[in-house]
């Protein structure tokens, strides 16, 4: 979701726009880097679609974020479609967003595939994909785990977490996780402790993106 000026970036990493493949890690550091671009989401709550644009653009393929609207569809359950008004205010759970599964289902239309994960504290889920040169879309709870559960008509439970945002992890090293943030169209870095705290708020939800 679009946090705009909610949170000052802890760091900014300048990489060139476009390109693909692994970039060399800094000397003496452990990690991987992928050449991913920046992109600014076009609507208040379109960070998931904008992140998919960034992830595919890391391979040189640019698509419109608007193309996801009909492909993903809408649902009160964000595991099944976009919840709420995509032009609504950020931070609440009425106008909310969409989770990894519907986004992954839309990727084949553009020639890509996605692998959905719930890492639940296992950072190796993220680093393994980055080591393989695959950008990873991650769902982060900026206010920590304030989640609660609602239920579908068929009694399926789903978790809603106020104050979440979606970015693309394109690298990591000893300093932390490097992301392309569509909320502001910038590169940012979070230390491992801060990143894991936010990521765990949504069970480590992630979507690795790669060509089909």
Tab-separated table of N, CA and C in Angstrom, residues 23-135:
chain	number	residue	atom	x	y	z
A	23	UNK	N	24.135	-8.419	-9.969
A	23	UNK	CA	25.205	-7.441	-9.877
A	23	UNK	C	26.206	-7.937	-8.849
A	24	UNK	N	27.482	-7.599	-8.973
A	24	UNK	CA	28.458	-8.049	-7.987
A	24	UNK	C	28.182	-7.455	-6.620
A	25	UNK	N	28.355	-8.258	-5.576
A	25	UNK	CA	28.212	-7.764	-4.218
A	25	UNK	C	29.421	-6.919	-3.847
A	26	UNK	N	29.254	-5.993	-2.893
A	26	UNK	CA	30.398	-5.209	-2.449
A	26	UNK	C	31.507	-6.108	-1.928
A	27	UNK	N	32.726	-5.674	-2.092
A	27	UNK	CA	33.873	-6.478	-1.664
A	27	UNK	C	33.773	-6.793	-0.181
A	28	UNK	N	33.964	-8.046	0.162
A	28	UNK	CA	33.960	-8.457	1.550
A	28	UNK	C	32.577	-8.696	2.123
A	29	UNK	N	31.528	-8.463	1.352
A	29	UNK	CA	30.172	-8.654	1.842
A	29	UNK	C	29.607	-9.967	1.327
A	30	UNK	N	28.631	-10.488	2.065
A	30	UNK	CA	27.933	-11.689	1.645
A	30	UNK	C	26.558	-11.293	1.142
A	31	UNK	N	26.199	-11.725	-0.049
A	31	UNK	CA	24.875	-11.399	-0.553
A	31	UNK	C	24.809	-11.398	-2.056
A	32	UNK	N	23.674	-10.920	-2.571
A	32	UNK	CA	23.427	-10.855	-4.009
A	32	UNK	C	22.673	-9.583	-4.332
A	33	UNK	N	22.842	-9.115	-5.554
A	33	UNK	CA	22.126	-7.938	-6.039
A	33	UNK	C	21.581	-8.231	-7.434
A	34	UNK	N	20.376	-7.738	-7.705
A	34	UNK	CA	19.742	-7.840	-9.011
A	34	UNK	C	19.503	-6.421	-9.514
A	35	UNK	N	19.711	-6.183	-10.787
A	35	UNK	CA	19.472	-4.850	-11.356
A	35	UNK	C	17.981	-4.668	-11.597
A	36	UNK	N	17.300	-4.084	-10.623
A	36	UNK	CA	15.868	-3.811	-10.731
A	36	UNK	C	15.647	-2.306	-10.815
A	37	UNK	N	14.632	-1.866	-11.552
A	37	UNK	CA	14.381	-0.434	-11.691
A	37	UNK	C	13.526	0.113	-10.551
A	38	UNK	N	13.337	1.426	-10.550
A	38	UNK	CA	12.324	2.048	-9.707
A	38	UNK	C	11.097	2.362	-10.559
A	39	UNK	N	9.972	2.493	-9.890
A	39	UNK	CA	8.705	2.829	-10.549
A	39	UNK	C	7.772	3.338	-9.469
A	40	UNK	N	6.990	4.375	-9.769
A	40	UNK	CA	6.046	4.939	-8.802
A	40	UNK	C	4.640	4.429	-9.101
A	41	UNK	N	4.005	3.851	-8.104
A	41	UNK	CA	2.641	3.367	-8.286
A	41	UNK	C	1.724	4.528	-8.661
A	42	UNK	N	0.724	4.236	-9.499
A	42	UNK	CA	-0.123	5.276	-10.062
A	42	UNK	C	-1.386	5.549	-9.246
A	43	UNK	N	-1.674	4.685	-8.275
A	43	UNK	CA	-2.862	4.864	-7.436
A	43	UNK	C	-2.492	4.620	-5.986
A	44	UNK	N	-3.319	5.119	-5.074
A	44	UNK	CA	-2.983	5.057	-3.656
A	44	UNK	C	-2.645	3.654	-3.183
A	45	UNK	N	-3.395	2.669	-3.648
A	45	UNK	CA	-3.265	1.319	-3.111
A	45	UNK	C	-2.837	0.297	-4.151
A	46	UNK	N	-2.105	0.730	-5.142
A	46	UNK	CA	-1.706	-0.198	-6.215
A	46	UNK	C	-0.275	-0.691	-6.065
A	47	UNK	N	0.252	-0.706	-4.833
A	47	UNK	CA	1.659	-1.087	-4.668
A	47	UNK	C	1.929	-2.528	-5.084
A	48	UNK	N	0.935	-3.419	-4.931
A	48	UNK	CA	1.151	-4.804	-5.356
A	48	UNK	C	1.351	-4.882	-6.866
A	49	UNK	N	0.488	-4.198	-7.605
A	49	UNK	CA	0.596	-4.210	-9.061
A	49	UNK	C	1.870	-3.500	-9.510
A	50	UNK	N	2.192	-2.399	-8.849
A	50	UNK	CA	3.419	-1.672	-9.184
A	50	UNK	C	4.652	-2.516	-8.894
A	51	UNK	N	4.610	-3.295	-7.821
A	51	UNK	CA	5.741	-4.165	-7.499
A	51	UNK	C	5.904	-5.257	-8.547
A	52	UNK	N	4.790	-5.771	-9.053
A	52	UNK	CA	4.875	-6.752	-10.138
A	52	UNK	C	5.485	-6.127	-11.384
A	53	UNK	N	5.143	-4.868	-11.661
A	53	UNK	CA	5.750	-4.148	-12.785
A	53	UNK	C	7.264	-4.078	-12.606
A	54	UNK	N	7.711	-3.723	-11.407
A	54	UNK	CA	9.146	-3.621	-11.128
A	54	UNK	C	9.832	-4.972	-11.297
A	55	UNK	N	9.224	-6.020	-10.736
A	55	UNK	CA	9.843	-7.347	-10.789
A	55	UNK	C	10.002	-7.831	-12.224
A	56	UNK	N	8.997	-7.631	-13.062
A	56	UNK	CA	9.104	-8.055	-14.459
A	56	UNK	C	10.062	-7.164	-15.237
A	57	UNK	N	10.099	-5.887	-14.884
A	57	UNK	CA	11.016	-4.967	-15.561
A	57	UNK	C	12.472	-5.295	-15.269
A	58	UNK	N	12.735	-5.982	-14.157
A	58	UNK	CA	14.101	-6.421	-13.872
A	58	UNK	C	14.610	-7.373	-14.947
A	59	UNK	N	13.687	-7.992	-15.673
A	59	UNK	CA	14.043	-8.870	-16.789
A	59	UNK	C	13.910	-8.156	-18.134
A	60	UNK	N	13.618	-6.864	-18.106
A	60	UNK	CA	13.508	-6.086	-19.333
A	60	UNK	C	12.119	-6.003	-19.922
A	61	UNK	N	11.097	-6.480	-19.203
A	61	UNK	CA	9.718	-6.482	-19.701
A	61	UNK	C	8.887	-5.462	-18.932
A	62	UNK	N	8.449	-4.423	-19.623
A	62	UNK	CA	7.610	-3.403	-18.981
A	62	UNK	C	6.149	-3.632	-19.339
A	63	UNK	N	5.288	-3.669	-18.313
A	63	UNK	CA	3.849	-3.807	-18.522
A	63	UNK	C	3.149	-2.699	-17.734
A	64	UNK	N	1.876	-2.491	-18.027
A	64	UNK	CA	1.088	-1.485	-17.324
A	64	UNK	C	0.509	-2.063	-16.043
A	65	UNK	N	0.603	-1.318	-14.950
A	65	UNK	CA	-0.006	-1.793	-13.708
A	65	UNK	C	-1.523	-1.914	-13.847
A	66	UNK	N	-2.111	-1.119	-14.731
A	66	UNK	CA	-3.556	-1.146	-14.915
A	66	UNK	C	-4.022	-2.482	-15.496
A	67	UNK	N	-3.137	-3.202	-16.142
A	67	UNK	CA	-3.511	-4.482	-16.742
A	67	UNK	C	-3.897	-5.516	-15.692
A	68	UNK	N	-3.472	-5.305	-14.447
A	68	UNK	CA	-3.757	-6.282	-13.401
A	68	UNK	C	-5.181	-6.183	-12.863
A	69	UNK	N	-5.840	-5.044	-13.057
A	69	UNK	CA	-7.140	-4.841	-12.425
A	69	UNK	C	-8.122	-5.962	-12.744
A	70	UNK	N	-8.350	-6.205	-14.016
A	70	UNK	CA	-9.323	-7.228	-14.402
A	70	UNK	C	-8.769	-8.638	-14.211
A	71	UNK	N	-7.460	-8.793	-14.364
A	71	UNK	CA	-6.863	-10.122	-14.205
A	71	UNK	C	-6.979	-10.620	-12.771
A	72	UNK	N	-6.765	-9.732	-11.820
A	72	UNK	CA	-6.802	-10.110	-10.407
A	72	UNK	C	-8.229	-10.122	-9.877
A	73	UNK	N	-9.029	-9.140	-10.273
A	73	UNK	CA	-10.405	-9.066	-9.794
A	73	UNK	C	-10.492	-8.573	-8.361
A	74	UNK	N	-11.694	-8.696	-7.775
A	74	UNK	CA	-11.956	-8.147	-6.457
A	74	UNK	C	-12.581	-9.202	-5.557
A	75	UNK	N	-12.265	-9.097	-4.277
A	75	UNK	CA	-12.827	-10.010	-3.286
A	75	UNK	C	-12.609	-9.422	-1.899
A	76	UNK	N	-13.518	-9.703	-0.975
A	76	UNK	CA	-13.299	-9.307	0.415
A	76	UNK	C	-12.095	-10.029	0.998
A	77	UNK	N	-11.816	-11.223	0.487
A	77	UNK	CA	-10.670	-12.018	0.927
A	77	UNK	C	-9.482	-11.694	0.023
A	78	UNK	N	-8.435	-11.028	0.535
A	78	UNK	CA	-7.312	-10.637	-0.325
A	78	UNK	C	-6.512	-11.803	-0.878
A	79	UNK	N	-6.735	-13.005	-0.370
A	79	UNK	CA	-6.125	-14.188	-0.983
A	79	UNK	C	-6.841	-14.574	-2.276
A	80	UNK	N	-7.976	-13.930	-2.554
A	80	UNK	CA	-8.780	-14.283	-3.723
A	80	UNK	C	-8.963	-13.132	-4.706
A	81	UNK	N	-8.627	-11.930	-4.320
A	81	UNK	CA	-8.767	-10.774	-5.192
A	81	UNK	C	-8.483	-9.501	-4.419
A	82	UNK	N	-8.575	-8.366	-5.097
A	82	UNK	CA	-8.272	-7.083	-4.462
A	82	UNK	C	-9.411	-6.686	-3.528
A	83	UNK	N	-9.069	-6.354	-2.293
A	83	UNK	CA	-10.059	-5.969	-1.287
A	83	UNK	C	-10.189	-4.447	-1.253
A	84	UNK	N	-11.380	-3.936	-1.539
A	84	UNK	CA	-11.650	-2.517	-1.386
A	84	UNK	C	-11.400	-1.694	-2.629
A	85	UNK	N	-11.310	-0.383	-2.408
A	85	UNK	CA	-11.129	0.604	-3.469
A	85	UNK	C	-9.649	0.896	-3.644
A	86	UNK	N	-9.126	0.667	-4.828
A	86	UNK	CA	-7.697	0.848	-5.081
A	86	UNK	C	-7.278	2.314	-4.975
A	87	UNK	N	-8.245	3.227	-5.015
A	87	UNK	CA	-7.961	4.653	-4.859
A	87	UNK	C	-8.253	5.149	-3.447
A	88	UNK	N	-8.532	4.234	-2.533
A	88	UNK	CA	-8.863	4.611	-1.167
A	88	UNK	C	-7.652	5.034	-0.357
A	89	UNK	N	-7.903	5.340	0.915
A	89	UNK	CA	-6.835	5.772	1.818
A	89	UNK	C	-6.024	4.577	2.299
A	90	UNK	N	-4.719	4.821	2.485
A	90	UNK	CA	-3.824	3.763	2.934
A	90	UNK	C	-3.931	3.546	4.442
A	91	UNK	N	-3.697	2.311	4.874
A	91	UNK	CA	-3.528	2.003	6.282
A	91	UNK	C	-4.686	1.293	6.933
A	92	UNK	N	-5.880	1.348	6.327
A	92	UNK	CA	-7.038	0.693	6.936
A	92	UNK	C	-7.232	-0.693	6.323
A	93	UNK	N	-8.284	-1.377	6.731
A	93	UNK	CA	-8.517	-2.731	6.209
A	93	UNK	C	-9.786	-2.834	5.374
A	94	UNK	N	-10.451	-1.711	5.124
A	94	UNK	CA	-11.600	-1.722	4.217
A	94	UNK	C	-11.132	-1.540	2.777
A	95	UNK	N	-10.435	-0.446	2.515
A	95	UNK	CA	-9.722	-0.277	1.246
A	95	UNK	C	-8.305	-0.760	1.501
A	96	UNK	N	-7.940	-1.898	0.943
A	96	UNK	CA	-6.824	-2.666	1.505
A	96	UNK	C	-5.783	-3.076	0.483
A	97	UNK	N	-6.099	-4.048	-0.362
A	97	UNK	CA	-5.101	-4.546	-1.302
A	97	UNK	C	-5.310	-6.003	-1.623
A	98	UNK	N	-4.239	-6.653	-2.059
A	98	UNK	CA	-4.338	-8.040	-2.503
A	98	UNK	C	-3.084	-8.788	-2.078
A	99	UNK	N	-3.231	-10.078	-1.835
A	99	UNK	CA	-2.119	-10.907	-1.399
A	99	UNK	C	-1.464	-11.616	-2.587
A	100	UNK	N	-0.555	-12.495	-2.272
A	100	UNK	CA	0.347	-13.039	-3.290
A	100	UNK	C	-0.335	-13.956	-4.306
A	101	UNK	N	-1.305	-14.746	-3.863
A	101	UNK	CA	-1.850	-15.777	-4.747
A	101	UNK	C	-2.538	-15.216	-5.999
A	102	UNK	N	-3.440	-14.231	-5.877
A	102	UNK	CA	-4.058	-13.697	-7.100
A	102	UNK	C	-3.063	-12.994	-8.014
A	103	UNK	N	-2.049	-12.382	-7.417
A	103	UNK	CA	-1.027	-11.721	-8.226
A	103	UNK	C	-0.226	-12.752	-9.012
A	104	UNK	N	0.128	-13.853	-8.356
A	104	UNK	CA	0.866	-14.922	-9.032
A	104	UNK	C	0.055	-15.510	-10.179
A	105	UNK	N	-1.249	-15.637	-9.981
A	105	UNK	CA	-2.104	-16.221	-11.013
A	105	UNK	C	-2.178	-15.356	-12.264
A	106	UNK	N	-1.920	-14.041	-12.120
A	106	UNK	CA	-1.978	-13.133	-13.269
A	106	UNK	C	-0.687	-13.111	-14.076
A	107	UNK	N	0.419	-13.511	-13.487
A	107	UNK	CA	1.723	-13.363	-14.144
A	107	UNK	C	1.866	-14.120	-15.462
A	108	UNK	N	1.308	-15.326	-15.614
A	108	UNK	CA	1.490	-16.043	-16.887
A	108	UNK	C	0.976	-15.286	-18.109
A	109	UNK	N	0.017	-14.387	-17.927
A	109	UNK	CA	-0.479	-13.587	-19.050
A	109	UNK	C	0.655	-12.777	-19.673
A	110	UNK	N	1.649	-12.420	-18.854
A	110	UNK	CA	2.770	-11.601	-19.311
A	110	UNK	C	4.027	-12.426	-19.594
A	111	UNK	N	3.894	-13.753	-19.554
A	111	UNK	CA	5.032	-14.618	-19.820
A	111	UNK	C	5.900	-14.893	-18.614
A	112	UNK	N	5.350	-14.689	-17.415
A	112	UNK	CA	6.116	-14.895	-16.193
A	112	UNK	C	5.416	-15.895	-15.289
A	113	UNK	N	6.163	-16.391	-14.325
A	113	UNK	CA	5.627	-17.278	-13.305
A	113	UNK	C	5.981	-16.712	-11.943
A	114	UNK	N	5.260	-17.156	-10.924
A	114	UNK	CA	5.539	-16.703	-9.571
A	114	UNK	C	5.478	-17.846	-8.587
A	115	UNK	N	6.317	-17.788	-7.590
A	115	UNK	CA	6.321	-18.797	-6.524
A	115	UNK	C	5.969	-18.109	-5.213
A	116	UNK	N	4.836	-18.509	-4.628
A	116	UNK	CA	4.336	-17.898	-3.402
A	116	UNK	C	4.960	-18.573	-2.191
A	117	UNK	N	5.352	-17.760	-1.225
A	117	UNK	CA	5.929	-18.286	0.016
A	117	UNK	C	5.310	-17.603	1.224
A	118	UNK	N	5.271	-18.330	2.333
A	118	UNK	CA	5.027	-17.777	3.656
A	118	UNK	C	6.204	-18.220	4.504
A	119	UNK	N	7.205	-17.354	4.605
A	119	UNK	CA	8.493	-17.754	5.168
A	119	UNK	C	8.443	-17.949	6.672
A	120	UNK	N	7.585	-17.198	7.370
A	120	UNK	CA	7.407	-17.322	8.817
A	120	UNK	C	8.742	-17.332	9.557
A	121	UNK	N	9.547	-16.314	9.281
A	121	UNK	CA	10.801	-16.136	9.999
A	121	UNK	C	12.020	-16.741	9.347
A	122	UNK	N	11.860	-17.437	8.242
A	122	UNK	CA	12.983	-18.092	7.567
A	122	UNK	C	13.519	-17.188	6.458
A	123	UNK	N	14.567	-16.449	6.746
A	123	UNK	CA	15.130	-15.507	5.776
A	123	UNK	C	15.719	-16.206	4.563
A	124	UNK	N	16.054	-17.481	4.682
A	124	UNK	CA	16.657	-18.191	3.553
A	124	UNK	C	15.686	-18.332	2.383
A	125	UNK	N	14.387	-18.257	2.656
A	125	UNK	CA	13.401	-18.276	1.572
A	125	UNK	C	13.643	-17.101	0.635
A	126	UNK	N	13.922	-15.937	1.218
A	126	UNK	CA	14.203	-14.736	0.429
A	126	UNK	C	15.568	-14.812	-0.232
A	127	UNK	N	16.583	-15.135	0.533
A	127	UNK	CA	17.947	-15.085	0.002
A	127	UNK	C	18.182	-16.122	-1.089
A	128	UNK	N	17.512	-17.270	-1.019
A	128	UNK	CA	17.696	-18.295	-2.050
A	128	UNK	C	17.230	-17.795	-3.413
A	129	UNK	N	16.100	-17.097	-3.443
A	129	UNK	CA	15.617	-16.563	-4.718
A	129	UNK	C	16.507	-15.435	-5.218
A	130	UNK	N	16.952	-14.579	-4.325
A	130	UNK	CA	17.835	-13.491	-4.748
A	130	UNK	C	19.166	-14.041	-5.246
A	131	UNK	N	19.669	-15.086	-4.605
A	131	UNK	CA	20.898	-15.727	-5.086
A	131	UNK	C	20.708	-16.307	-6.489
A	132	UNK	N	19.472	-16.703	-6.800
A	132	UNK	CA	19.167	-17.259	-8.125
A	132	UNK	C	18.862	-16.174	-9.150
A	133	UNK	N	18.961	-14.904	-8.745
A	133	UNK	CA	18.709	-13.805	-9.670
A	133	UNK	C	17.247	-13.477	-9.865
A	134	UNK	N	16.396	-13.885	-8.910
A	134	UNK	CA	14.955	-13.669	-9.027
A	134	UNK	C	14.490	-12.609	-8.035
A	135	UNK	N	13.934	-11.482	-8.500
A	135	UNK	CA	13.395	-10.481	-7.579
A	135	UNK	C	12.215	-11.051	-6.809
